[in-house]
Short mmCIF file of C-alpha atoms and ligand atoms in Angstrom, two decimals:
data_model
loop_
_atom_site.label_atom_id
_atom_site.label_comp_id
_atom_site.label_asym_id
_atom_site.label_seq_id
_atom_site.Cartn_x
_atom_site.Cartn_y
_atom_site.Cartn_z
CA MET A 1 13.12 -14.11 13.59
CA LEU A 2 11.92 -12.79 10.27
CA ILE A 3 13.28 -9.30 10.26
CA LYS A 4 16.91 -9.43 9.36
CA ALA A 5 19.76 -7.13 8.52
CA PRO A 6 20.41 -6.97 4.76
CA LYS A 7 23.02 -9.36 3.32
CA ASN A 8 25.27 -8.92 0.31
CA SER A 9 23.23 -11.57 -1.45
CA ASP A 10 20.08 -9.47 -1.17
CA VAL A 11 18.90 -8.08 -4.44
CA SER A 12 20.00 -4.47 -4.88
CA SER A 13 18.02 -1.65 -6.45
CA SER A 14 20.55 -1.36 -9.25
CA GLU A 15 20.18 -5.04 -10.23
CA ILE A 16 16.44 -4.63 -10.15
CA THR A 17 16.57 -1.54 -12.28
CA ASP A 18 18.57 -3.33 -14.94
CA GLU A 19 15.83 -5.93 -15.18
CA THR A 20 13.17 -3.29 -15.28
CA LEU A 21 14.81 -1.44 -18.16
CA PHE A 22 13.68 -4.30 -20.34
CA ARG A 23 10.16 -4.12 -18.97
CA GLN A 24 10.09 -0.35 -19.24
CA ARG A 25 10.97 -0.60 -22.90
CA ARG A 26 8.17 -3.12 -23.39
CA ARG A 27 5.74 -0.87 -21.53
CA PHE A 28 6.94 2.12 -23.53
CA LEU A 29 6.32 0.28 -26.79
CA ARG A 30 2.86 -0.76 -25.60
CA THR A 31 2.05 2.83 -24.63
CA ALA A 32 3.37 4.12 -27.95
CA VAL A 33 1.12 1.68 -29.81
CA ASN A 34 -1.88 2.71 -27.67
CA LEU A 35 -1.18 6.38 -28.30
CA ALA A 36 -0.81 5.80 -32.02
CA LEU A 37 -4.23 4.16 -32.01
CA THR A 38 -5.83 7.08 -30.15
CA SER A 39 -7.16 9.76 -32.46
CA THR A 40 -7.31 12.68 -29.99
CA ILE A 41 -4.28 13.03 -27.80
CA ALA A 42 -4.43 15.57 -24.97
CA THR A 43 -1.30 17.66 -24.57
CA PRO A 44 0.41 16.35 -21.42
CA LEU A 45 1.00 18.81 -18.59
CA PHE A 46 4.57 19.31 -17.44
CA VAL A 47 5.32 16.45 -15.07
CA PRO A 48 8.59 16.36 -13.09
CA ALA A 49 10.76 13.35 -13.84
CA SER A 50 10.34 12.15 -10.25
CA ALA A 51 6.62 11.77 -10.82
CA ARG A 52 6.65 9.32 -13.71
CA ALA A 53 6.10 5.64 -13.01
CA GLY A 54 9.18 3.76 -14.14
CA THR A 55 11.56 6.51 -12.99
CA LYS A 56 14.30 5.22 -10.71
CA LEU A 57 14.23 6.74 -7.21
CA SER A 58 17.58 8.04 -6.01
CA ASN A 59 19.23 8.05 -2.57
CA VAL A 60 17.44 4.91 -1.43
CA LYS A 61 19.09 3.18 1.54
CA LYS A 62 18.52 -0.46 2.41
CA SER A 63 16.64 -0.91 5.65
CA ALA A 64 17.26 -3.51 8.33
CA TYR A 65 13.49 -4.10 8.34
CA THR A 66 13.48 -6.48 5.45
CA ILE A 67 12.95 -10.18 4.77
CA ASP A 68 14.98 -12.65 2.75
CA GLU A 69 12.36 -14.27 0.51
CA GLU A 70 11.99 -14.60 -3.22
CA LEU A 71 10.47 -11.45 -4.69
CA THR A 72 7.17 -11.60 -6.56
CA PRO A 73 7.99 -10.62 -10.17
CA PHE A 74 7.50 -6.93 -11.04
CA GLU A 75 4.99 -7.87 -13.72
CA ASP A 76 2.71 -9.58 -11.15
CA VAL A 77 3.12 -6.85 -8.53
CA THR A 78 2.01 -4.29 -11.11
CA HIS A 79 -0.62 -6.30 -13.02
CA TYR A 80 -2.56 -8.10 -10.29
CA ASN A 81 -4.00 -5.29 -8.19
CA ASN A 82 -6.87 -4.32 -5.99
CA PHE A 83 -7.77 -0.69 -6.61
CA TYR A 84 -11.55 -0.33 -6.83
CA GLU A 85 -11.30 3.36 -7.73
CA PHE A 86 -10.32 2.14 -11.21
CA THR A 87 -11.93 -1.28 -11.58
CA THR A 88 -12.73 -4.37 -9.54
CA GLU A 89 -10.92 -6.53 -12.14
CA LYS A 90 -7.43 -7.15 -10.72
CA ARG A 91 -5.79 -7.74 -14.09
CA ASP A 92 -7.27 -4.57 -15.63
CA VAL A 93 -6.28 -2.03 -12.98
CA ALA A 94 -2.91 -1.28 -14.61
CA GLU A 95 -4.52 -0.40 -17.91
CA MET A 96 -7.40 1.57 -16.37
CA ALA A 97 -4.97 3.57 -14.20
CA GLN A 98 -2.49 4.22 -17.00
CA GLY A 99 -1.90 7.95 -17.41
CA PHE A 100 -3.28 8.82 -13.95
CA GLN A 101 -1.61 12.12 -13.03
CA ALA A 102 -0.10 11.85 -9.57
CA ARG A 103 1.41 15.36 -9.72
CA PRO A 104 0.93 17.97 -8.43
CA TRP A 105 -0.11 16.18 -5.22
CA THR A 106 -0.45 17.37 -1.66
CA VAL A 107 -1.26 15.51 1.53
CA GLU A 108 -3.04 17.35 4.36
CA VAL A 109 -2.09 16.22 7.85
CA ASN A 110 -4.46 17.63 10.48
CA GLY A 111 -6.95 16.87 13.24
CA GLU A 112 -5.61 16.27 16.75
CA VAL A 113 -2.14 17.71 16.09
CA HIS A 114 -0.29 20.79 17.35
CA LYS A 115 1.24 21.57 13.95
CA PRO A 116 -1.14 20.78 11.08
CA ARG A 117 0.63 20.77 7.77
CA THR A 118 0.11 20.21 4.07
CA PHE A 119 2.96 18.35 2.40
CA ASP A 120 3.81 18.49 -1.25
CA ILE A 121 4.69 14.92 -2.21
CA ASP A 122 8.06 15.84 -3.73
CA ASP A 123 9.03 17.87 -0.65
CA ALA A 124 8.11 14.90 1.55
CA ILE A 125 10.28 12.62 -0.60
CA LYS A 126 13.21 15.02 -0.12
CA ARG A 127 12.55 15.54 3.57
CA TYR A 128 12.21 11.91 4.69
CA ALA A 129 15.11 9.61 3.82
CA LEU A 130 13.91 6.85 1.50
CA GLU A 131 14.48 3.22 2.44
CA GLU A 132 14.00 -0.03 0.57
CA ARG A 133 12.14 -2.68 2.56
CA ILE A 134 11.14 -6.12 1.36
CA TYR A 135 7.81 -7.02 3.00
CA ARG A 136 5.20 -9.73 2.61
CA LEU A 137 1.77 -8.48 1.53
CA ARG A 138 -1.07 -10.86 2.50
CA CYS A 139 -4.42 -10.04 0.94
CA VAL A 140 -7.64 -10.91 2.81
CA GLU A 141 -8.56 -12.94 -0.32
CA ALA A 142 -5.81 -15.45 0.67
CA TRP A 143 -3.11 -14.61 -1.87
CA SER A 144 0.23 -13.06 -1.05
CA MET A 145 3.25 -11.38 -2.60
CA VAL A 146 6.74 -10.30 -1.56
CA ILE A 147 7.37 -6.69 -2.58
CA PRO A 148 10.46 -4.46 -2.37
CA TRP A 149 8.86 -1.16 -1.30
CA VAL A 150 10.57 2.21 -1.23
CA GLY A 151 9.29 4.58 1.41
CA PHE A 152 9.77 6.07 4.85
CA PRO A 153 8.38 5.38 8.33
CA LEU A 154 4.99 7.00 8.92
CA ALA A 155 6.24 7.81 12.44
CA LYS A 156 8.62 10.44 11.02
CA LEU A 157 5.79 12.40 9.41
CA LEU A 158 3.55 12.04 12.49
CA LYS A 159 6.29 13.30 14.81
CA ASP A 160 6.60 16.41 12.62
CA VAL A 161 2.95 17.37 13.20
CA GLU A 162 3.07 16.62 16.95
CA PRO A 163 -0.09 14.67 17.88
CA THR A 164 -2.03 16.13 20.82
CA ALA A 165 -2.93 14.03 23.87
CA ASN A 166 -6.34 13.44 22.22
CA GLY A 167 -4.80 12.01 19.05
CA LYS A 168 -5.47 8.29 19.60
CA TYR A 169 -6.10 7.12 16.03
CA VAL A 170 -4.96 7.98 12.52
CA GLU A 171 -7.45 8.15 9.65
CA PHE A 172 -6.28 8.03 6.02
CA THR A 173 -8.33 9.11 2.99
CA THR A 174 -7.84 8.39 -0.73
CA LEU A 175 -8.39 10.99 -3.45
CA HIS A 176 -12.05 11.32 -4.46
CA ASP A 177 -12.16 12.34 -8.11
CA PRO A 178 -14.51 10.31 -10.32
CA GLU A 179 -13.14 12.12 -13.39
CA ARG A 180 -9.70 10.66 -12.81
CA MET A 181 -10.78 7.50 -11.01
CA PRO A 182 -13.61 6.08 -13.13
CA GLY A 183 -14.41 3.26 -10.70
CA GLN A 184 -15.71 5.92 -8.31
CA ARG A 185 -18.59 6.58 -10.72
CA ARG A 186 -20.02 3.27 -9.54
CA LYS A 187 -21.16 2.73 -5.97
CA VAL A 188 -19.18 -0.47 -5.43
CA LEU A 189 -17.82 1.02 -2.19
CA PRO A 190 -18.68 4.14 -0.18
CA TRP A 191 -16.22 6.74 -1.53
CA PRO A 192 -13.73 8.04 -0.70
CA TYR A 193 -11.82 4.98 0.53
CA VAL A 194 -10.89 5.45 4.21
CA GLU A 195 -8.60 3.45 6.47
CA GLY A 196 -7.49 3.77 10.06
CA LEU A 197 -4.87 2.68 12.56
CA ARG A 198 -4.44 3.06 16.29
CA LEU A 199 -1.71 5.64 16.96
CA ASP A 200 0.72 3.04 18.33
CA GLU A 201 0.24 0.91 15.19
CA ALA A 202 0.82 3.98 13.04
CA MET A 203 3.99 4.86 15.00
CA HIS A 204 5.36 1.30 14.82
CA PRO A 205 8.70 1.20 12.96
CA LEU A 206 7.35 -1.41 10.48
CA THR A 207 4.59 0.95 9.28
CA ILE A 208 5.66 2.90 6.21
CA LEU A 209 4.34 5.27 3.60
CA ALA A 210 5.52 3.92 0.25
CA VAL A 211 6.37 6.11 -2.75
CA GLY A 212 7.95 3.40 -4.88
CA LEU A 213 8.57 -0.27 -5.51
CA TYR A 214 11.36 -2.20 -7.20
CA GLY A 215 13.49 0.97 -6.91
CA GLU A 216 11.08 2.96 -9.10
CA VAL A 217 8.38 5.58 -8.60
CA LEU A 218 5.10 3.89 -7.56
CA PRO A 219 2.98 3.05 -10.61
CA PRO A 220 -0.62 4.39 -10.51
CA GLN A 221 -2.10 0.91 -10.07
CA ASN A 222 -0.09 0.42 -6.85
CA GLY A 223 -1.31 3.67 -5.29
CA ALA A 224 0.71 6.56 -6.73
CA PRO A 225 2.04 8.76 -5.42
CA LEU A 226 1.74 7.66 -1.78
CA ARG A 227 0.23 4.59 -0.09
CA LEU A 228 0.30 3.01 3.31
CA VAL A 229 2.04 -0.34 3.96
CA VAL A 230 1.36 -2.16 7.25
CA PRO A 231 2.89 -5.63 6.67
CA TRP A 232 1.23 -7.52 9.56
CA LYS A 233 -2.30 -6.55 8.46
CA TYR A 234 -4.43 -7.68 5.53
CA GLY A 235 -3.73 -5.78 2.32
CA PHE A 236 -6.93 -3.74 2.43
CA LYS A 237 -5.43 -1.66 5.26
CA CYS A 238 -2.74 -0.48 2.80
CA ILE A 239 -4.73 2.47 1.47
CA LYS A 240 -3.58 3.95 -1.84
CA SER A 241 -3.27 7.46 -3.33
CA ILE A 242 -3.63 9.21 0.04
CA VAL A 243 -4.65 12.89 0.17
CA ARG A 244 -5.45 13.28 3.87
CA ILE A 245 -4.08 11.97 7.17
CA ARG A 246 -6.16 13.00 10.18
CA LEU A 247 -5.48 12.34 13.85
CA THR A 248 -8.67 11.55 15.75
CA GLU A 249 -9.83 10.84 19.27
CA LYS A 250 -12.38 8.22 18.17
CA GLN A 251 -11.70 5.06 16.20
CA PRO A 252 -12.28 5.82 12.50
CA ARG A 253 -14.72 3.72 10.47
CA ASN A 254 -12.78 2.16 7.61
CA THR A 255 -14.41 1.64 4.22
CA TRP A 256 -14.54 -2.17 4.28
CA GLN A 257 -16.01 -2.14 7.78
CA VAL A 258 -18.70 0.34 6.69
CA ASN A 259 -19.35 -1.86 3.66
CA ASN A 260 -19.64 -5.12 5.60
CA ALA A 261 -18.76 -5.07 9.30
CA ARG A 262 -19.37 -8.80 9.75
CA GLU A 263 -16.64 -9.65 7.26
CA TYR A 264 -14.12 -6.85 7.76
CA GLY A 265 -13.03 -5.34 11.05
CA PHE A 266 -10.94 -2.38 12.11
CA TYR A 267 -7.83 -4.32 13.14
CA ALA A 268 -7.52 -6.73 10.18
CA ASN A 269 -4.40 -8.37 11.59
CA VAL A 270 -3.34 -11.38 9.53
CA ASN A 271 -4.54 -14.29 11.65
CA PRO A 272 -4.66 -17.92 10.42
CA ASN A 273 -6.85 -18.84 13.42
CA VAL A 274 -9.72 -16.47 12.64
CA ASP A 275 -11.45 -17.31 9.39
CA HIS A 276 -13.25 -14.91 7.13
CA PRO A 277 -16.99 -15.79 7.37
CA ARG A 278 -16.83 -17.11 3.80
CA TRP A 279 -13.38 -18.73 3.61
CA SER A 280 -10.47 -20.02 5.64
CA GLN A 281 -7.50 -17.78 6.42
CA SER A 282 -5.19 -20.64 7.44
CA ARG A 283 -3.46 -20.91 4.07
CA GLU A 284 -2.55 -18.61 1.22
CA ARG A 285 -1.39 -18.77 -2.38
CA ARG A 286 1.86 -16.94 -2.94
CA ILE A 287 1.46 -15.47 -6.41
CA GLY A 288 3.63 -17.51 -8.79
CA GLU A 289 3.55 -20.67 -6.64
CA PHE A 290 1.42 -23.75 -7.26
CA PHE A 291 1.01 -25.17 -3.75
CA LYS A 292 -0.58 -23.14 -0.99
CA ARG A 293 1.51 -22.26 2.04
CA LYS A 294 0.54 -21.83 5.68
CA THR A 295 -0.39 -18.33 6.71
CA LEU A 296 1.74 -17.06 9.58
CA MET A 297 0.33 -15.23 12.61
CA PHE A 298 0.66 -11.47 12.05
CA ASN A 299 1.95 -12.42 8.58
CA GLY A 300 5.23 -13.54 10.20
CA TYR A 301 5.83 -10.25 12.04
CA GLY A 302 4.58 -11.49 15.44
CA GLU A 303 7.87 -11.00 17.24
CA GLU A 304 7.73 -7.31 16.41
CA VAL A 305 4.01 -6.56 16.78
CA ALA A 306 2.27 -9.13 19.03
CA GLY A 307 2.91 -6.85 22.03
CA LEU A 308 0.56 -4.25 20.54
CA TYR A 309 -2.36 -6.61 21.16
CA THR A 310 -1.56 -8.12 24.57
CA GLY A 311 -4.74 -9.12 26.39
CA MET A 312 -7.01 -8.49 23.38
CA ASP A 313 -9.38 -11.16 22.08
CA LEU A 314 -8.30 -11.26 18.44
CA ALA A 315 -11.44 -13.15 17.41
CA LYS A 316 -13.50 -10.22 18.69
CA PHE A 317 -11.15 -7.46 17.51
CA TYR A 318 -10.68 -8.90 14.00
N1 LIG B 401 -6.71 1.47 -1.56
C1 LIG B 401 -7.70 2.06 -2.24
N2 LIG B 401 -7.80 3.39 -2.21
N3 LIG B 401 -8.60 1.34 -2.95
C2 LIG B 401 -8.57 -0.03 -3.01
O1 LIG B 401 -9.43 -0.65 -3.67
N4 LIG B 401 -7.44 -2.07 -2.22
C3 LIG B 401 -6.74 -2.62 -1.06
C4 LIG B 401 -5.40 -1.91 -0.83
N5 LIG B 401 -5.55 -0.48 -0.92
C5 LIG B 401 -7.54 -0.69 -2.27
C6 LIG B 401 -6.60 0.12 -1.58
C7 LIG B 401 -6.50 -4.06 -1.15
S1 LIG B 401 -7.85 -5.07 -0.94
C8 LIG B 401 -5.25 -4.60 -1.34
S2 LIG B 401 -5.01 -6.28 -1.25
C9 LIG B 401 -4.09 -3.74 -1.64
O2 LIG B 401 -4.45 -2.38 -1.78
C10 LIG B 401 -3.47 -4.20 -2.95
O3 LIG B 401 -2.31 -3.48 -3.22
P1 LIG B 401 -1.50 -3.78 -4.56
O4 LIG B 401 -2.47 -3.68 -5.71
O5 LIG B 401 -0.41 -2.77 -4.62
O6 LIG B 401 -0.96 -5.19 -4.42
#
């Protein structure tokens, strides 16, 4: 059983924040140096405190849906990223995304719903109680991390818009704005980035929309201001900087599938028994560790999610 109730020994947001103060200061100094070196400095727009990366999120409750494993250091979580809208170089995403304005920000929720709605991100944060959940993230490239997310169940937002009987799938879309996301000026992927889930996957209690990590507002490189986290699926399903959530009758075509359907499927469940055509998925490197570890079926969340796929051939529906 990998989902457990939180223990007193679990790291608390306040402990984490103390550690991050040090890092924030370092980041602040780095930013100050960068700004000093820049000759033309644009006047910043007014940005609410809640919007700035590094700001502590308040009223965050610990969730029972959490694991008891050593956390990947904040520095690695925020400086080893996949976010092709900025760059394909993992270690450069943080710098390329620095200064990305994630406010004002709205998310349209429409399609096969009775009550379509457009949420302002800060209203959504107030409306849906925030929880901290420590989850494994397993990338399709065979590395993994353990991240303390802050967010809320996607199911809460979906219930608010009341899916119709035709709403069988949920499609998510990232912001398309090559001015602000310079990686979109290159055709490395078909833009905008799109992902999809079956409605029952989207409604599963483990599926969350994250607005923060390590007790702080989500940094741009991790998908500010809002990204999906589905811990039993490969990381590419965890779409970042979402602007639209659409309920559909037909299965959406996700970006990686459009890009290369032989290598990337719709389901993308972590599965050590089904290899990627170019590499094995049986083992993974946990960032910060030397030896590889075995990859667990459904990333270790099988007890909770295997029932969603009863009777399905997971080699065919990869
Ligand atoms: N979302 C968008 N919009 N663009 C991307 O390039 N990369 C995906 C996913 N979400 C990606 C994205 C991949 S491949 C992974 S592994 C995770 O984001 C990485 O999330 P992290 O950088 O927060 O660890």
